[in-house]
Amino acid sequence: MKIASVVGARPNFIKLAPVHKALARNPEIEHTIIHTGQHYDFEMSEIFFKEFKLPKPDINLKVGSGTPGYQTGEMIKRIEKVLLRSGFDLVMVYGDTNSTLAGALAAVGSKTRLAHVESGLRSFDRRMPEETNRVLTDHISNYLFASTRTAVGNLRKESVQGDIVYSGDLSVEIVDEAVRAGAKSDVLDRLSLEPKSYVLLTIHRAVPVALSSI
């Protein structure tokens, strides 16, 4: 069986790691990693392949930066070209990035069956581009791998046409892997920090959020 994973942004790479390792254990599966190039510098792309011990992508489309419309359009064209000539049995997309939606639309356009990993999650805030990406991807997928029972419920309420699978949360395996990798890190020494003497805060959202509400 020939399976292609379409990834392109940091959260895609992280979710890909445990899936690739599981697929690699099955000798009957040929797994191809297609990197759209949505994220392309070391700290947003290559470092995750290195730290999660993923092989280098088999195909890198090198789309690069651009407006969401340009970026998604370029990805669809380039992914579809690969899918039409490669004869994959299944395309897998992950999460809710532009690469997710582009991979999903290219799969449908090339008449390749589509699986969405981490389907059914909802913020119910359509101001978020990610919400549109995940909803559209869910409604055109053949297989929907939902990480929580709430996600399963969301998909049933929306009457999606694909097969819903309650798969559990990849984050459990990802965190376990990250803890093992973190144990080997020298970042505290490099930053002259003592254990538990600091606070780490990461913020990633394209809408204004008051810190008091976090």
XYZ file of C-alpha atoms in Angstrom:
214
model
C 0.000 0.000 0.000
C 1.330 3.408 -0.975
C 0.596 6.211 1.498
C 1.623 9.855 1.140
C 1.754 12.247 4.078
C 1.426 15.902 3.103
C 3.072 18.201 5.649
C 4.490 21.686 5.518
C 4.296 23.502 8.843
C 5.657 22.963 12.330
C 2.534 21.329 13.844
C 2.292 18.965 10.849
C 5.848 17.716 11.371
C 5.242 17.060 15.059
C 2.055 15.069 14.409
C 3.749 13.166 11.596
C 6.448 11.726 13.869
C 4.474 8.997 15.705
C 2.421 8.173 12.591
C 5.529 7.658 10.461
C 7.103 5.417 13.089
C 3.965 3.279 13.221
C 3.749 3.003 9.424
C 7.458 2.176 9.157
C 6.905 -0.960 11.230
C 4.642 -2.414 8.520
C 6.712 -3.785 5.593
C 3.633 -3.767 3.347
C 3.337 0.024 3.536
C 5.395 2.400 1.406
C 5.247 5.785 3.125
C 6.195 8.932 1.211
C 6.634 12.291 2.961
C 5.687 15.300 0.821
C 6.878 18.634 2.272
C 5.077 21.641 0.795
C 7.696 24.131 1.988
C 5.189 26.282 3.886
C 7.727 26.442 6.723
C 11.265 26.144 5.442
C 13.949 27.497 7.776
C 15.863 25.337 10.261
C 13.970 26.318 13.410
C 10.524 25.883 11.814
C 11.199 22.784 9.750
C 14.479 20.867 9.736
C 14.926 20.868 13.513
C 11.739 18.797 13.959
C 12.876 16.160 11.484
C 16.185 16.018 13.340
C 14.865 15.891 16.902
C 12.003 13.473 16.172
C 14.342 11.304 14.078
C 12.231 11.591 10.941
C 13.755 10.885 7.523
C 14.231 13.809 5.187
C 11.120 14.436 3.070
C 10.998 12.363 -0.089
C 9.612 15.358 -1.995
C 10.021 19.057 -1.144
C 7.796 21.373 -3.161
C 9.522 24.541 -1.838
C 6.438 26.748 -2.041
C 7.792 29.259 0.478
C 6.130 32.391 1.804
C 3.187 34.294 0.367
C -0.369 35.355 1.096
C -2.657 32.516 2.243
C -4.392 32.432 -1.147
C -1.174 32.373 -3.168
C 0.496 29.868 -0.873
C -2.471 27.487 -0.781
C -3.007 27.733 -4.546
C 0.626 26.955 -5.318
C 0.593 24.017 -2.941
C -2.564 22.543 -4.495
C -1.065 22.725 -8.002
C 2.237 21.161 -7.005
C 0.778 18.467 -4.746
C -1.809 17.440 -7.329
C 0.917 17.066 -9.959
C 2.798 14.676 -7.663
C -0.322 12.681 -6.797
C -1.423 12.276 -10.412
C 1.866 10.690 -11.435
C 2.561 8.621 -8.318
C -0.514 6.414 -7.845
C -0.876 6.650 -4.070
C -3.616 4.620 -2.408
C -4.105 7.150 0.401
C -3.137 10.720 1.255
C -2.839 11.703 4.914
C -3.034 15.302 6.125
C -2.505 16.570 9.637
C -4.098 19.294 11.736
C -5.342 22.574 10.301
C -2.621 24.464 8.410
C -2.670 25.775 4.832
C -0.705 22.650 3.876
C -3.489 20.532 5.407
C -6.202 22.095 3.272
C -4.031 22.138 0.148
C -3.169 18.465 0.557
C -6.830 17.616 1.077
C -8.031 19.497 -2.015
C -5.230 18.039 -4.137
C -6.167 14.530 -2.996
C -9.796 15.079 -3.974
C -8.741 16.589 -7.306
C -6.556 13.578 -8.088
C -9.249 11.121 -6.933
C -7.044 9.771 -4.135
C -8.601 8.653 -0.869
C -8.005 11.094 1.965
C -7.407 10.668 5.697
C -7.419 13.574 8.164
C -5.398 13.079 11.334
C -6.670 15.169 14.276
C -10.090 15.746 12.784
C -13.158 17.090 14.552
C -11.441 19.731 16.684
C -13.372 22.996 16.733
C -12.862 26.477 18.173
C -16.221 27.668 16.751
C -14.441 30.899 15.826
C -14.518 31.455 12.064
C -12.153 34.420 12.410
C -9.415 31.809 12.690
C -8.118 30.599 9.302
C -7.335 27.272 10.963
C -11.018 26.747 11.764
C -11.932 27.053 8.091
C -9.089 24.710 7.120
C -10.134 21.995 9.567
C -13.863 22.165 8.779
C -13.354 22.008 5.005
C -10.817 19.181 5.328
C -13.149 17.141 7.526
C -16.033 17.395 5.074
C -14.038 16.073 2.117
C -12.119 13.316 3.938
C -12.800 9.599 3.554
C -11.324 8.732 6.942
C -11.451 11.029 9.959
C -9.126 10.201 12.852
C -10.506 12.034 15.893
C -8.334 12.408 18.975
C -11.110 12.952 21.546
C -14.718 11.919 22.120
C -15.680 15.592 21.862
C -14.144 15.675 18.393
C -16.117 12.567 17.446
C -19.285 14.308 18.654
C -18.502 17.414 16.598
C -18.115 15.335 13.449
C -21.383 13.491 14.035
C -23.248 16.750 14.621
C -21.925 18.035 11.292
C -22.972 14.793 9.524
C -19.630 14.273 7.813
C -19.660 11.660 5.061
C -16.358 9.923 5.843
C -15.655 7.108 8.307
C -14.999 8.417 11.826
C -12.302 6.658 13.864
C -11.754 7.467 17.546
C -7.974 7.128 17.403
C -6.824 8.737 20.642
C -4.522 11.714 21.004
C -1.143 11.726 19.264
C -0.007 14.348 21.764
C 0.510 11.634 24.391
C 3.189 9.969 22.264
C 4.586 13.308 21.123
C 5.030 14.598 24.679
C 6.695 11.339 25.715
C 9.154 11.688 22.833
C 9.747 15.370 23.645
C 10.497 14.562 27.295
C 13.133 12.048 26.230
C 14.643 14.561 23.808
C 14.522 17.320 26.425
C 16.490 15.240 28.901
C 19.475 15.501 26.555
C 19.151 19.247 26.044
C 21.765 21.717 27.306
C 19.500 24.757 26.836
C 19.455 25.660 30.531
C 23.240 25.777 30.626
C 23.368 27.824 27.442
C 20.881 30.337 28.890
C 22.415 30.266 32.403
C 19.123 29.163 33.974
C 18.502 27.054 37.053
C 15.830 24.309 36.839
C 12.328 25.540 37.810
C 13.566 29.132 38.163
C 11.868 30.440 35.029
C 8.532 30.658 33.211
C 8.140 29.697 29.558
C 5.317 31.317 27.594
C 4.578 30.757 23.913
C 1.880 32.693 22.050
C 0.694 31.888 18.543
C -2.542 33.396 17.312
C -3.278 35.951 14.607
C -6.047 37.680 16.605
C -5.674 40.086 19.545
C -5.831 38.329 22.907
C -5.651 40.074 26.270
C -2.993 38.468 28.453
C -5.391 38.698 31.376
C -7.704 36.244 29.582
C -5.042 33.544 29.099
